[in-house]
Amino acid sequence: MDHVADPSAHSASATLDFARDWAELGLPPHVIEVLGAAPKLFVPTCREDLLDWALGREAGSTDWSAGNRDDKAEYRAVFDVAGLGEVTEAVVTKARNGLAINFTDPKLRRRDPDAMVIGDDLPTDKPTYQTRFGERFDRTRQQTLDWLKGRDLIVVPFNAGPPQLGYGALLICPKEAGFFAAAMADLQGMIPGNAVPASFRLNAGVLFVAPPFRHTHFDGRQVVVHARCETHQEIFAYNLYPGPSAKKGVYSLLLDIGEREGWTTNHCAAVRVVTPYDNSLVIMHEGASGGGKSEMTEHIHRMDDGRLLLGRNVITGEERTLVLPEACHLEPLADDMAVAHPLLNNGQRKLRILDAEHGWFVRVDHITRYGTAPQLERLCIHPERPLIFLNHYAVPGGQCLIWEHVEDAPGKPCPNPRVVIPRDMVEDIGQGPVAVNVRSFGVRCPPTHKDSPQYGIVGMLHVLNPALAWLWRLVAPRGHANPSIQDSKGMQSEGVGSYWAFCTGRRVDQANLLLRQIVDHPDTRYVLIPNQYVGAWKVGFMAEWVAREYLARRGGARFRREQLSDAALPLLGHVPKQMQIEGTMIPRMFLDITRQSDCGAEVYEEGARQWREFFARELKPFLVPELDPLGRRIIEAAIAGASQDELWKLIPHAMFED
């Protein structure tokens, strides 16, 4: 299946001009009131309109060519806040290669994990507005709508997820927040205002933006209130960092739709890996924010002489390297969200996915100097169209460089610099739905050795049975030093599917959907890959890149049982006895940390204890009556310390060649 049927297919000629004809679209009454009361509506007909508005200019007034050195514009997104006067939320700087957005409050530079609040009465396991703020959302909701009614508004019609699926949505934000609208349109796509299908319906949701309420109602915190009804969801964003609203808020729309319709949107990156021998493999990499999703689509980072730095020992400083003359060719398919819609998957033995995004929100904290990631650097320094950068230094009229990160405090770089890259600008981008050969799960691990016995006992590659694969997606460890959120101390969970932070409903419903997804696609296989540290060795994302090369070269071949050892901790599945790439063996200490002189069996057992306690703590809340009976058996077996064979027999997919 190369194309998805469009349930809202309509004659190309049946379009309308939103700015003139929005009243014909059957919008909810309160949306009609807000739009009708606006002194002026700004509806973009092209991307450049939004970029101009982000600078406070008239549409069509800017020369966006890269040769324009003389335009040294800087615009401040200023709002009048009761009791505080004028407050600058962000500074927008025009660079030659795009717009640099910098927030004046360092707290707004990455997602607050507690930003989501539920403002309705539908079933949920999330904090509600009532429980957090002591009153129903109704009053604040009406105040928000009233505040918007008196303002010039930017309105962006778009589709939540792939446009072929026809899930219509709207962004409504104040004109001063033009950069937010531009970032949202790059991330989610936009329907030109003068070519909106007459069949457009608001069946996904609407995103309202009201920045001053962060100060007047929420003590300066990021708060995004989600209000669901039977037909759609409304998101009230009270901050201008796009992460929890324009990015993950729209993800929430898709998760709600899938919950109603019986499917889900996976939190993943995906890539087609083509070996030097023209064999290909599709890998779908899941995990919490910071778990290596974007890196799975990234080329291997090399040392100056072309070698790969496998790792550096944090105690001795010793380095281990690998010579890899030719790496696999990469065709990126998805960066963070991929729909697994029934139109793609009915009757398929391998899970089929389709990128849910129009643009990618790429984190570049690991790029600290020129030459780290040449392909990405080239794309961002000399883009074919201007890009949007967040948390980067930029001089008006100069070039925004992705290794120049803004500082949260003197000498403390922001850990979450981002660039929004429209999907069609990504090099060698793959198209269409794809069947997934391997689903990998990424986990950030801390340095682990005799002086610091922690949970970084995961080797470079572990092979999981389907039951274990499901369990890892339930506990979804946020892991060590997570750069994407404000608080990541200790062993915490990102929650079911690693997308729980963006769900508005109940954990158990998403757990059941993920379980059926695994059971229904027996020809997709599962692995676990760490990043940052393997025992006492700092590896960054090299474990992920090396595992990608190894799995691609194996192609569709399953492991033979004798090629794998059972991990001493059953939760870690099976460990390859050896990994060989282009004739070179990966040192076994990177596969089994007990072979590291700085670790050993005692360190491993302490890490295993931490993992057992973490799994038990995170899995027990799923043991509710609504859980699929198969899921209950798997969780109870895991908590009781079931062996590999016992777990495999619960979902007996063909893991091994024999």
mmCIF file of C-alpha atoms in Angstrom, residues 164-428:
data_model
loop_
_atom_site.group_PDB
_atom_site.id
_atom_site.type_symbol
_atom_site.label_atom_id
_atom_site.label_comp_id
_atom_site.label_asym_id
_atom_site.label_seq_id
_atom_site.Cartn_x
_atom_site.Cartn_y
_atom_site.Cartn_z
ATOM 1 C CA GLN A 164 -4.571 11.891 3.909
ATOM 2 C CA LEU A 165 -6.423 11.004 7.117
ATOM 3 C CA GLY A 166 -8.448 14.236 7.159
ATOM 4 C CA TYR A 167 -8.239 15.204 10.859
ATOM 5 C CA GLY A 168 -8.880 18.969 10.701
ATOM 6 C CA ALA A 169 -7.573 21.437 13.285
ATOM 7 C CA LEU A 170 -7.079 25.183 13.886
ATOM 8 C CA LEU A 171 -4.478 27.340 15.607
ATOM 9 C CA ILE A 172 -5.767 30.633 17.025
ATOM 10 C CA CYS A 173 -3.133 32.926 18.529
ATOM 11 C CA PRO A 174 -2.477 36.649 19.041
ATOM 12 C CA LYS A 175 -0.665 38.476 16.243
ATOM 13 C CA GLU A 176 2.271 39.187 18.580
ATOM 14 C CA ALA A 177 2.972 35.436 18.693
ATOM 15 C CA GLY A 178 3.615 35.130 14.989
ATOM 16 C CA PHE A 179 6.790 33.096 15.556
ATOM 17 C CA PHE A 180 4.747 30.484 17.444
ATOM 18 C CA ALA A 181 2.349 30.180 14.504
ATOM 19 C CA ALA A 182 5.293 29.871 12.103
ATOM 20 C CA ALA A 183 6.881 27.094 14.183
ATOM 21 C CA MET A 184 3.565 25.266 14.465
ATOM 22 C CA ALA A 185 2.973 25.463 10.720
ATOM 23 C CA ASP A 186 6.447 24.085 10.024
ATOM 24 C CA LEU A 187 5.895 21.245 12.487
ATOM 25 C CA GLN A 188 2.321 20.321 11.578
ATOM 26 C CA GLY A 189 1.836 21.785 8.125
ATOM 27 C CA MET A 190 -0.704 24.395 7.133
ATOM 28 C CA ILE A 191 -3.579 24.605 4.720
ATOM 29 C CA PRO A 192 -3.247 27.833 2.692
ATOM 30 C CA GLY A 193 -5.955 30.182 3.853
ATOM 31 C CA ASN A 194 -7.185 30.826 0.322
ATOM 32 C CA ALA A 195 -7.455 27.108 -0.493
ATOM 33 C CA VAL A 196 -9.216 25.489 2.457
ATOM 34 C CA PRO A 197 -11.297 22.474 1.357
ATOM 35 C CA ALA A 198 -15.008 23.130 1.657
ATOM 36 C CA SER A 199 -15.176 19.723 3.364
ATOM 37 C CA PHE A 200 -12.820 20.859 6.166
ATOM 38 C CA ARG A 201 -14.176 19.959 9.592
ATOM 39 C CA LEU A 202 -12.784 20.609 13.055
ATOM 40 C CA ASN A 203 -12.730 16.912 14.020
ATOM 41 C CA ALA A 204 -9.251 16.906 15.587
ATOM 42 C CA GLY A 205 -9.117 20.057 17.666
ATOM 43 C CA VAL A 206 -8.284 23.710 18.140
ATOM 44 C CA LEU A 207 -5.255 25.285 19.824
ATOM 45 C CA PHE A 208 -5.798 28.609 21.634
ATOM 46 C CA VAL A 209 -2.714 30.616 22.719
ATOM 47 C CA ALA A 210 -2.846 33.174 25.553
ATOM 48 C CA PRO A 211 0.647 33.941 26.972
ATOM 49 C CA PRO A 212 -0.215 36.552 29.687
ATOM 50 C CA PHE A 213 -2.179 33.965 31.674
ATOM 51 C CA ARG A 214 1.128 32.306 32.553
ATOM 52 C CA HIS A 215 1.793 35.276 34.823
ATOM 53 C CA THR A 216 -1.711 36.182 35.982
ATOM 54 C CA HIS A 217 -2.968 32.665 36.704
ATOM 55 C CA PHE A 218 -0.075 30.188 36.902
ATOM 56 C CA ASP A 219 2.814 31.844 38.749
ATOM 57 C CA GLY A 220 5.023 31.894 35.661
ATOM 58 C CA ARG A 221 4.789 28.140 35.021
ATOM 59 C CA GLN A 222 4.210 26.426 31.689
ATOM 60 C CA VAL A 223 0.593 25.282 31.712
ATOM 61 C CA VAL A 224 -1.302 23.701 28.822
ATOM 62 C CA VAL A 225 -4.927 22.813 29.532
ATOM 63 C CA HIS A 226 -6.556 20.069 27.458
ATOM 64 C CA ALA A 227 -10.343 20.108 27.252
ATOM 65 C CA ARG A 228 -11.897 17.137 25.431
ATOM 66 C CA CYS A 229 -15.368 16.565 24.134
ATOM 67 C CA GLU A 230 -16.886 13.676 22.207
ATOM 68 C CA THR A 231 -15.869 15.028 18.800
ATOM 69 C CA HIS A 232 -12.551 16.859 19.318
ATOM 70 C CA GLN A 233 -10.112 18.322 21.812
ATOM 71 C CA GLU A 234 -9.328 21.945 22.650
ATOM 72 C CA ILE A 235 -5.873 22.960 23.852
ATOM 73 C CA PHE A 236 -5.321 26.169 25.805
ATOM 74 C CA ALA A 237 -1.606 27.026 25.704
ATOM 75 C CA TYR A 238 -0.450 29.568 28.279
ATOM 76 C CA ASN A 239 3.164 29.731 27.169
ATOM 77 C CA LEU A 240 5.047 30.215 23.897
ATOM 78 C CA TYR A 241 7.594 27.396 23.943
ATOM 79 C CA PRO A 242 6.079 25.161 21.229
ATOM 80 C CA GLY A 243 7.139 21.861 22.804
ATOM 81 C CA PRO A 244 4.142 21.106 25.052
ATOM 82 C CA SER A 245 1.522 22.671 22.757
ATOM 83 C CA ALA A 246 2.321 23.092 19.052
ATOM 84 C CA LYS A 247 4.392 19.893 19.144
ATOM 85 C CA LYS A 248 3.178 17.535 21.876
ATOM 86 C CA GLY A 249 -0.230 19.172 22.100
ATOM 87 C CA VAL A 250 -0.996 18.146 18.538
ATOM 88 C CA TYR A 251 0.378 14.696 19.406
ATOM 89 C CA SER A 252 -2.296 14.643 22.116
ATOM 90 C CA LEU A 253 -4.978 15.273 19.477
ATOM 91 C CA LEU A 254 -3.818 12.186 17.566
ATOM 92 C CA LEU A 255 -3.673 10.042 20.700
ATOM 93 C CA ASP A 256 -7.233 11.046 21.601
ATOM 94 C CA ILE A 257 -8.468 10.225 18.115
ATOM 95 C CA GLY A 258 -6.687 6.877 18.192
ATOM 96 C CA GLU A 259 -8.099 6.061 21.611
ATOM 97 C CA ARG A 260 -11.605 6.591 20.247
ATOM 98 C CA GLU A 261 -10.923 4.654 17.032
ATOM 99 C CA GLY A 262 -8.714 1.827 18.338
ATOM 100 C CA TRP A 263 -5.185 2.712 17.144
ATOM 101 C CA THR A 264 -2.252 4.766 18.341
ATOM 102 C CA THR A 265 0.523 7.106 17.225
ATOM 103 C CA ASN A 266 3.914 5.763 18.233
ATOM 104 C CA HIS A 267 6.567 7.987 19.818
ATOM 105 C CA CYS A 268 9.398 7.069 17.503
ATOM 106 C CA ALA A 269 11.861 7.832 14.790
ATOM 107 C CA ALA A 270 12.117 5.549 11.785
ATOM 108 C CA VAL A 271 14.772 5.050 9.149
ATOM 109 C CA ARG A 272 15.373 2.806 6.170
ATOM 110 C CA VAL A 273 18.980 1.624 6.448
ATOM 111 C CA VAL A 274 20.556 0.544 3.151
ATOM 112 C CA THR A 275 23.782 -1.449 3.441
ATOM 113 C CA PRO A 276 26.751 -1.081 1.069
ATOM 114 C CA TYR A 277 25.399 -4.258 -0.557
ATOM 115 C CA ASP A 278 21.973 -2.669 -1.278
ATOM 116 C CA ASN A 279 20.085 -4.662 1.348
ATOM 117 C CA SER A 280 17.659 -2.572 3.393
ATOM 118 C CA LEU A 281 16.088 -2.703 6.833
ATOM 119 C CA VAL A 282 13.492 -0.419 8.431
ATOM 120 C CA ILE A 283 14.187 0.375 12.089
ATOM 121 C CA MET A 284 11.642 2.158 14.274
ATOM 122 C CA HIS A 285 13.294 3.588 17.401
ATOM 123 C CA GLU A 286 11.087 4.439 20.374
ATOM 124 C CA GLY A 287 11.794 5.919 23.771
ATOM 125 C CA ALA A 288 11.390 8.866 26.076
ATOM 126 C CA SER A 289 12.468 12.347 25.038
ATOM 127 C CA GLY A 290 16.253 12.253 24.843
ATOM 128 C CA GLY A 291 16.198 8.506 24.154
ATOM 129 C CA GLY A 292 17.899 8.772 20.762
ATOM 130 C CA LYS A 293 14.983 9.010 18.348
ATOM 131 C CA SER A 294 16.398 11.836 16.248
ATOM 132 C CA GLU A 295 19.862 10.278 16.428
ATOM 133 C CA MET A 296 18.569 7.076 14.832
ATOM 134 C CA THR A 297 18.129 8.997 11.570
ATOM 135 C CA GLU A 298 21.477 10.763 11.931
ATOM 136 C CA HIS A 299 24.756 9.788 10.275
ATOM 137 C CA ILE A 300 27.495 8.304 12.455
ATOM 138 C CA HIS A 301 29.781 10.900 14.016
ATOM 139 C CA ARG A 302 33.429 10.273 13.142
ATOM 140 C CA MET A 303 36.735 11.383 14.635
ATOM 141 C CA ASP A 304 38.987 13.673 12.592
ATOM 142 C CA ASP A 305 40.791 10.678 11.106
ATOM 143 C CA GLY A 306 37.539 8.892 10.180
ATOM 144 C CA ARG A 307 37.489 6.324 12.983
ATOM 145 C CA LEU A 308 34.484 5.803 15.249
ATOM 146 C CA LEU A 309 34.993 6.491 18.943
ATOM 147 C CA LEU A 310 33.202 3.541 20.518
ATOM 148 C CA GLY A 311 33.693 4.862 24.017
ATOM 149 C CA ARG A 312 35.897 6.576 26.566
ATOM 150 C CA ASN A 313 36.392 5.120 30.051
ATOM 151 C CA VAL A 314 35.272 7.689 32.624
ATOM 152 C CA ILE A 315 37.820 6.459 35.177
ATOM 153 C CA THR A 316 40.979 5.810 33.152
ATOM 154 C CA GLY A 317 40.347 7.996 30.102
ATOM 155 C CA GLU A 318 41.111 5.004 27.842
ATOM 156 C CA GLU A 319 39.501 5.100 24.398
ATOM 157 C CA ARG A 320 38.310 2.326 22.109
ATOM 158 C CA THR A 321 37.741 2.968 18.429
ATOM 159 C CA LEU A 322 36.364 1.190 15.391
ATOM 160 C CA VAL A 323 37.365 1.481 11.744
ATOM 161 C CA LEU A 324 34.305 1.431 9.481
ATOM 162 C CA PRO A 325 35.288 2.373 5.919
ATOM 163 C CA GLU A 326 31.715 2.655 4.623
ATOM 164 C CA ALA A 327 28.606 3.207 6.703
ATOM 165 C CA CYS A 328 25.087 2.371 5.612
ATOM 166 C CA HIS A 329 23.020 4.833 3.609
ATOM 167 C CA LEU A 330 20.125 6.361 5.548
ATOM 168 C CA GLU A 331 16.652 7.275 4.338
ATOM 169 C CA PRO A 332 14.904 9.023 7.264
ATOM 170 C CA LEU A 333 11.204 8.212 7.541
ATOM 171 C CA ALA A 334 9.980 9.764 10.805
ATOM 172 C CA ASP A 335 11.557 11.791 13.600
ATOM 173 C CA ASP A 336 9.228 11.680 16.612
ATOM 174 C CA MET A 337 5.671 10.611 15.750
ATOM 175 C CA ALA A 338 4.331 7.950 13.394
ATOM 176 C CA VAL A 339 0.711 6.922 12.992
ATOM 177 C CA ALA A 340 -0.117 3.219 12.908
ATOM 178 C CA HIS A 341 -3.595 3.750 11.464
ATOM 179 C CA PRO A 342 -5.903 0.797 10.605
ATOM 180 C CA LEU A 343 -5.925 1.888 6.953
ATOM 181 C CA LEU A 344 -2.233 0.954 6.932
ATOM 182 C CA ASN A 345 -2.325 -2.166 9.066
ATOM 183 C CA ASN A 346 -5.359 -4.312 8.367
ATOM 184 C CA GLY A 347 -4.056 -7.825 7.670
ATOM 185 C CA GLN A 348 -0.364 -6.845 7.861
ATOM 186 C CA ARG A 349 2.088 -9.105 9.748
ATOM 187 C CA LYS A 350 4.625 -6.291 10.095
ATOM 188 C CA LEU A 351 3.626 -3.024 11.717
ATOM 189 C CA ARG A 352 3.155 -0.301 9.109
ATOM 190 C CA ILE A 353 3.648 3.350 9.976
ATOM 191 C CA LEU A 354 3.443 6.783 8.352
ATOM 192 C CA ASP A 355 5.164 9.966 9.518
ATOM 193 C CA ALA A 356 2.688 12.096 11.480
ATOM 194 C CA GLU A 357 4.640 15.346 11.095
ATOM 195 C CA HIS A 358 5.241 17.956 8.429
ATOM 196 C CA GLY A 359 8.478 19.136 10.064
ATOM 197 C CA TRP A 360 10.955 17.809 12.599
ATOM 198 C CA PHE A 361 11.851 19.412 15.941
ATOM 199 C CA VAL A 362 15.529 18.464 15.938
ATOM 200 C CA ARG A 363 17.542 18.787 19.163
ATOM 201 C CA VAL A 364 21.175 19.801 18.570
ATOM 202 C CA ASP A 365 22.629 19.920 22.094
ATOM 203 C CA HIS A 366 25.269 17.364 21.068
ATOM 204 C CA ILE A 367 26.544 19.639 18.297
ATOM 205 C CA THR A 368 29.016 21.871 20.144
ATOM 206 C CA ARG A 369 31.529 22.625 17.382
ATOM 207 C CA TYR A 370 31.838 22.784 13.629
ATOM 208 C CA GLY A 371 32.204 19.401 11.898
ATOM 209 C CA THR A 372 30.265 17.288 14.421
ATOM 210 C CA ALA A 373 27.377 16.467 12.066
ATOM 211 C CA PRO A 374 28.336 17.763 8.609
ATOM 212 C CA GLN A 375 25.082 16.851 6.837
ATOM 213 C CA LEU A 376 22.888 18.552 9.429
ATOM 214 C CA GLU A 377 25.217 21.533 9.696
ATOM 215 C CA ARG A 378 25.190 22.026 5.929
ATOM 216 C CA LEU A 379 21.398 21.852 5.826
ATOM 217 C CA CYS A 380 21.012 24.427 8.619
ATOM 218 C CA ILE A 381 23.718 26.875 7.542
ATOM 219 C CA HIS A 382 22.729 26.931 3.879
ATOM 220 C CA PRO A 383 19.044 25.955 3.817
ATOM 221 C CA GLU A 384 17.022 26.225 0.659
ATOM 222 C CA ARG A 385 14.418 28.105 2.699
ATOM 223 C CA PRO A 386 14.777 30.041 5.993
ATOM 224 C CA LEU A 387 14.554 27.853 9.103
ATOM 225 C CA ILE A 388 13.326 28.450 12.650
ATOM 226 C CA PHE A 389 15.913 28.046 15.431
ATOM 227 C CA LEU A 390 15.147 27.955 19.153
ATOM 228 C CA ASN A 391 17.617 28.643 21.969
ATOM 229 C CA HIS A 392 20.476 29.747 19.683
ATOM 230 C CA TYR A 393 22.618 32.851 19.676
ATOM 231 C CA ALA A 394 22.198 34.949 16.561
ATOM 232 C CA VAL A 395 23.332 38.397 15.506
ATOM 233 C CA PRO A 396 20.750 40.359 13.497
ATOM 234 C CA GLY A 397 21.615 39.924 9.851
ATOM 235 C CA GLY A 398 24.220 37.255 10.627
ATOM 236 C CA GLN A 399 24.258 33.481 10.317
ATOM 237 C CA CYS A 400 22.623 31.300 12.984
ATOM 238 C CA LEU A 401 24.996 28.408 13.771
ATOM 239 C CA ILE A 402 23.599 25.265 15.395
ATOM 240 C CA TRP A 403 26.573 24.834 17.731
ATOM 241 C CA GLU A 404 26.090 28.333 19.210
ATOM 242 C CA HIS A 405 23.606 27.619 22.006
ATOM 243 C CA VAL A 406 22.143 30.285 24.239
ATOM 244 C CA GLU A 407 23.180 30.122 27.908
ATOM 245 C CA ASP A 408 20.642 29.611 30.689
ATOM 246 C CA ALA A 409 23.186 31.166 33.048
ATOM 247 C CA PRO A 410 26.808 32.282 32.584
ATOM 248 C CA GLY A 411 28.794 29.257 31.494
ATOM 249 C CA LYS A 412 25.702 27.011 31.425
ATOM 250 C CA PRO A 413 24.488 26.319 27.864
ATOM 251 C CA CYS A 414 20.797 25.597 27.376
ATOM 252 C CA PRO A 415 20.505 21.790 27.073
ATOM 253 C CA ASN A 416 17.620 21.993 24.606
ATOM 254 C CA PRO A 417 18.649 23.933 21.464
ATOM 255 C CA ARG A 418 16.325 23.043 18.598
ATOM 256 C CA VAL A 419 15.846 23.652 14.910
ATOM 257 C CA VAL A 420 12.575 23.080 13.057
ATOM 258 C CA ILE A 421 13.320 21.394 9.736
ATOM 259 C CA PRO A 422 10.474 20.998 7.222
ATOM 260 C CA ARG A 423 10.296 17.357 6.245
ATOM 261 C CA ASP A 424 10.840 17.966 2.541
ATOM 262 C CA MET A 425 14.202 19.602 3.308
ATOM 263 C CA VAL A 426 15.641 16.494 4.990
ATOM 264 C CA GLU A 427 18.316 14.805 2.892
ATOM 265 C CA ASP A 428 17.220 11.517 1.235
#
